mmCIF file of C-alpha atoms in Angstrom:
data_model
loop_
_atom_site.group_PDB
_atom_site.id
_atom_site.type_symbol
_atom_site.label_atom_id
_atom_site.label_comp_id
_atom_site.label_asym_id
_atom_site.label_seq_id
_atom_site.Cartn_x
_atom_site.Cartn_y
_atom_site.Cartn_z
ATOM 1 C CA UNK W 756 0.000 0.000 0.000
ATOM 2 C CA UNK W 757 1.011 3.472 -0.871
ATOM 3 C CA UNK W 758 1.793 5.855 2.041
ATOM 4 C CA UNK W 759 0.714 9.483 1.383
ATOM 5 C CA UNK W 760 4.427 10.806 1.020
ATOM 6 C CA UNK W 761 4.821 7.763 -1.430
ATOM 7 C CA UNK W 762 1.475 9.183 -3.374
ATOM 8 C CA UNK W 763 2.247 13.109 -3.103
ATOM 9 C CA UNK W 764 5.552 12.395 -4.414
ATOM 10 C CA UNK W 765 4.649 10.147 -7.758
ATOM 11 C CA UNK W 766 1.428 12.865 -8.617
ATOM 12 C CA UNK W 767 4.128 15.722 -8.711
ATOM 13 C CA UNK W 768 6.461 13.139 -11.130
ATOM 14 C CA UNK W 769 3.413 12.832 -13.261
ATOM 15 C CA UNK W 770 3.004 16.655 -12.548
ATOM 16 C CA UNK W 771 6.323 17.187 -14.428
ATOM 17 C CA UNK W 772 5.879 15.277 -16.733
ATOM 18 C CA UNK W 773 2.422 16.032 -17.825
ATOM 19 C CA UNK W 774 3.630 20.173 -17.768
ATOM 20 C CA UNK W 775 6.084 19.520 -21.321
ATOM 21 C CA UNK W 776 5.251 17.775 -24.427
ATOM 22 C CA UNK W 777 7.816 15.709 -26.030
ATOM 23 C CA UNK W 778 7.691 17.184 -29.913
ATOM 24 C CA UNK W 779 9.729 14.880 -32.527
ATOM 25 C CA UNK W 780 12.420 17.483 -32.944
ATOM 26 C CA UNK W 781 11.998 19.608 -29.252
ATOM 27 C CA UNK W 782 9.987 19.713 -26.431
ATOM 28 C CA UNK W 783 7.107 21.481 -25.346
ATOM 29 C CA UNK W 784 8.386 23.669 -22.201
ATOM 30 C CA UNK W 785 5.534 26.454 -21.719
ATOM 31 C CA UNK W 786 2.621 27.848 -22.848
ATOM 32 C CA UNK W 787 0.307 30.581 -22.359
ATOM 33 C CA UNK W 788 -2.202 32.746 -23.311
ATOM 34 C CA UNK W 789 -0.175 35.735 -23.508
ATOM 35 C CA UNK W 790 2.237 37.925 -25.882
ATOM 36 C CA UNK W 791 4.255 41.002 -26.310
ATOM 37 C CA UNK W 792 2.907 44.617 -25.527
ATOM 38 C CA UNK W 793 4.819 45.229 -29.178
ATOM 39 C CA UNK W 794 2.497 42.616 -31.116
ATOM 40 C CA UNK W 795 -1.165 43.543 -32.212
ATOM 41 C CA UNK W 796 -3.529 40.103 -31.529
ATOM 42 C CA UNK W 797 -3.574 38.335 -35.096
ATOM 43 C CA UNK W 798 0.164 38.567 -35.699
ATOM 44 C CA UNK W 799 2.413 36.200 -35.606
ATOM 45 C CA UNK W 800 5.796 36.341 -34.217
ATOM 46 C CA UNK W 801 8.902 33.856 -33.939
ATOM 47 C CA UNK W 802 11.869 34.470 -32.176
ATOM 48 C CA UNK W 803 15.055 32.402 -31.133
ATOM 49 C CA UNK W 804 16.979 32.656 -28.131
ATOM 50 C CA UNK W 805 20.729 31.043 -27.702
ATOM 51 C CA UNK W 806 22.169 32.862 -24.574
ATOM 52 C CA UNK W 807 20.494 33.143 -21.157
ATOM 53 C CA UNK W 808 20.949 37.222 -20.990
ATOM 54 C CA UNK W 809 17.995 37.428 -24.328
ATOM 55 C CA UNK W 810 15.993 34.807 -22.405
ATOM 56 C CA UNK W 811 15.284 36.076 -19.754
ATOM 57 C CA UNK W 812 14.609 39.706 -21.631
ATOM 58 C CA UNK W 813 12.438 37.820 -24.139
ATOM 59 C CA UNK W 814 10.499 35.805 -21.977
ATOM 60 C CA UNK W 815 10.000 39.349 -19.443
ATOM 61 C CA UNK W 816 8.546 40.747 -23.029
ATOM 62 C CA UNK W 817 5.877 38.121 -23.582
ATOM 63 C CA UNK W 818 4.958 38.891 -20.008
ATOM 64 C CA UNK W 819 4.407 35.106 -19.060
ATOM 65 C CA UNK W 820 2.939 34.282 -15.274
ATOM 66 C CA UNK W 821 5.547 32.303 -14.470
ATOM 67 C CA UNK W 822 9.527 32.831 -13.709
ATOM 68 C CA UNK W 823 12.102 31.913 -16.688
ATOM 69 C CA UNK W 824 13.024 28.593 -17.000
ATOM 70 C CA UNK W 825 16.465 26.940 -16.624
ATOM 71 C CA UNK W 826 17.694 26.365 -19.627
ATOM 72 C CA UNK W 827 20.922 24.229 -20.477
ATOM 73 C CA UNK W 828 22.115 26.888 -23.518
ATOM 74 C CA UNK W 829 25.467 25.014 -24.513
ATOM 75 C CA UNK W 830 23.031 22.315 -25.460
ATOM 76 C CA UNK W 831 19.649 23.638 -26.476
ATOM 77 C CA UNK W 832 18.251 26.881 -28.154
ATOM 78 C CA UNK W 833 14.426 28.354 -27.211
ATOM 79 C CA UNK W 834 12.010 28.726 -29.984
ATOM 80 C CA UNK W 835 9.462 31.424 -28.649
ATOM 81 C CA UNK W 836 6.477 31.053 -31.521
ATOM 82 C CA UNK W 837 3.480 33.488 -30.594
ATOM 83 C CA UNK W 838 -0.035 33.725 -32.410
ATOM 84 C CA UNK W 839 -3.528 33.959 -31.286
ATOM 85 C CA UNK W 840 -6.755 31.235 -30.833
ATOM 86 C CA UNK W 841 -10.376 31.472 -30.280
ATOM 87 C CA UNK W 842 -10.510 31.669 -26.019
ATOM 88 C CA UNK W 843 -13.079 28.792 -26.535
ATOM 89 C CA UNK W 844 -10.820 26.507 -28.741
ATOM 90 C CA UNK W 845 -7.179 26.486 -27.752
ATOM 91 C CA UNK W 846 -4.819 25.453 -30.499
ATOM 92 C CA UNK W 847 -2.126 23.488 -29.471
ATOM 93 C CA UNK W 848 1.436 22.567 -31.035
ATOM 94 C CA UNK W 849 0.663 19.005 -33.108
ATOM 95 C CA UNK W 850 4.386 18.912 -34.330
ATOM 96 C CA UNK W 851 7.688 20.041 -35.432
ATOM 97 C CA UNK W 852 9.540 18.802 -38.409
ATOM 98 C CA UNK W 853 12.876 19.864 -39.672
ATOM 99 C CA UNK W 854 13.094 19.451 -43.611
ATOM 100 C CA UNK W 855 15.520 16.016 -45.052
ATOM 101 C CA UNK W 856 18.065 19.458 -45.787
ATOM 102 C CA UNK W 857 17.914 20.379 -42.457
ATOM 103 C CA UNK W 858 17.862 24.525 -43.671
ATOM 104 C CA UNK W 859 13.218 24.344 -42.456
ATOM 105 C CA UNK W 860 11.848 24.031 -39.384
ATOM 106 C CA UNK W 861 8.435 23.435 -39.640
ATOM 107 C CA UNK W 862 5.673 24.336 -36.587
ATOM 108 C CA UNK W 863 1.985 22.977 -36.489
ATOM 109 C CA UNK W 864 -0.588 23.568 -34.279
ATOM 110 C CA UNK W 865 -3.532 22.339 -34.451
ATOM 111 C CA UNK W 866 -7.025 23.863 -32.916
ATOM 112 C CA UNK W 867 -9.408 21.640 -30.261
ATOM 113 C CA UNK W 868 -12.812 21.798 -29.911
ATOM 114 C CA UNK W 869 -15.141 22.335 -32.791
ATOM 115 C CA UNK W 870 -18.234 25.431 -31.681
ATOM 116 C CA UNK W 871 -15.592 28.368 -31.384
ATOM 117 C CA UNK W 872 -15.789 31.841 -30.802
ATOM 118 C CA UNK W 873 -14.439 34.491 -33.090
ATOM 119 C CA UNK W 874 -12.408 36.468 -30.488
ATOM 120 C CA UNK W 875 -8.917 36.048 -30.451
ATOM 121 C CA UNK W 876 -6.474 36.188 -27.528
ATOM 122 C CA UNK W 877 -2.594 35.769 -27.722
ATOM 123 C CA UNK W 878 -0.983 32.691 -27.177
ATOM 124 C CA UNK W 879 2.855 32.269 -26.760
ATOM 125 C CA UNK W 880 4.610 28.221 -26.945
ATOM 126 C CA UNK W 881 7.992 28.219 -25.449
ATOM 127 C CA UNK W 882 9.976 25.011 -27.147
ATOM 128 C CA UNK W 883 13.444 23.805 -26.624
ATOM 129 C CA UNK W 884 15.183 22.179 -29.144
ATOM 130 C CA UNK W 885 18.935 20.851 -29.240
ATOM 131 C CA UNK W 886 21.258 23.425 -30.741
ATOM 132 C CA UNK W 887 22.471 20.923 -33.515
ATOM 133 C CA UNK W 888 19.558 20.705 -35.129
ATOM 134 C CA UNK W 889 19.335 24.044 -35.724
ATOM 135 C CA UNK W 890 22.514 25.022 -37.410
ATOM 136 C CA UNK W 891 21.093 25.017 -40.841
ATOM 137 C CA UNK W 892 17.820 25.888 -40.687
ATOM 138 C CA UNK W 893 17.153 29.306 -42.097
ATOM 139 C CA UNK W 894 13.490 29.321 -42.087
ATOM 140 C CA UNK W 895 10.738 28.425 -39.376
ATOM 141 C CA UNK W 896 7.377 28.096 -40.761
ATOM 142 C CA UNK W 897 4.953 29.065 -38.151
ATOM 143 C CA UNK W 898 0.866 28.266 -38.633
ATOM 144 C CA UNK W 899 1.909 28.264 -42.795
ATOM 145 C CA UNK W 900 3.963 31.998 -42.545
ATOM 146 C CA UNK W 901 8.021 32.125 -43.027
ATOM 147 C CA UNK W 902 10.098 33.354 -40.333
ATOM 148 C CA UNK W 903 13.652 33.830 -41.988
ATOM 149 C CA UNK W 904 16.529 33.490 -39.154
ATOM 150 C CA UNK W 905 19.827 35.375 -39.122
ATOM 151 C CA UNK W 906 22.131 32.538 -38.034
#
């Protein structure tokens, strides 16, 4: 029989591990419904961060609830990808693919639920992805629209 230590302990495992998707090419780290002051709702926005010191200004910018994450950045980079959803069906990211060339990274979401409002309210994914796989990409396609990156 579980004692409650034993049970309090393996829901906040499944806590952690329920809070990040795994994504074929990155991981799922946050999301929210929120976005830069600088961004109108509607627009799209994709930025990516290498070095702690534009992390932490970045992720002050899409004023998120909660506090910067660690982030291991001699290993990983942060894809910030912003956009907007109906506040009745939340989109969600479906997958990531990086093109057989390696130079296109490729971002789907996909939208639950099917009676939606037409409002729209920003919504911000934080994703990690290892540094490798990004040294030759050149473009992320975000919801169908080009991002070009200045490697």
């Amino acid at each position: 029989m579980l004692t409650k230590s034993k049970m309090v302990f393996l829901l906040f495992i499944f806590l952690l591990i329920a809070c990040s998707k795994q994504l074929e090419n990155g991981e799922l780290l946050h999301e929210e419904q929120t976005g830069p002051y600088s961004q109108s709702v509607g627009d799209k926005l994709v930025e990516i961060v290498f070095n702690d010191d534009k992390f932490e200004v970045l992720w002050n910018s899409f004023n998120f609830e909660a506090k910067p994450l660690e982030v291991d950045f001699e290993k990983f980079a942060i894809v910030f990808a912003h956009t907007s959803e109906s506040s009745t069906c939340p989109i969600e990211v479906d997958k990531m693919v990086i093109s057989d060339t390696r130079t296109d990274l490729t971002i789907d979401t996909v939208q639950n639920g099917s009676t939606c409002t037409s409002d729209a309210v920003p919504k911000t994914f934080v994703i990690k992805i290892e540094k490798d796989k990004l040294e030759k990409v050149e473009i992320i396609y975000f919801e169908g629209e080009a991002f070009s990156l200045d490697n």
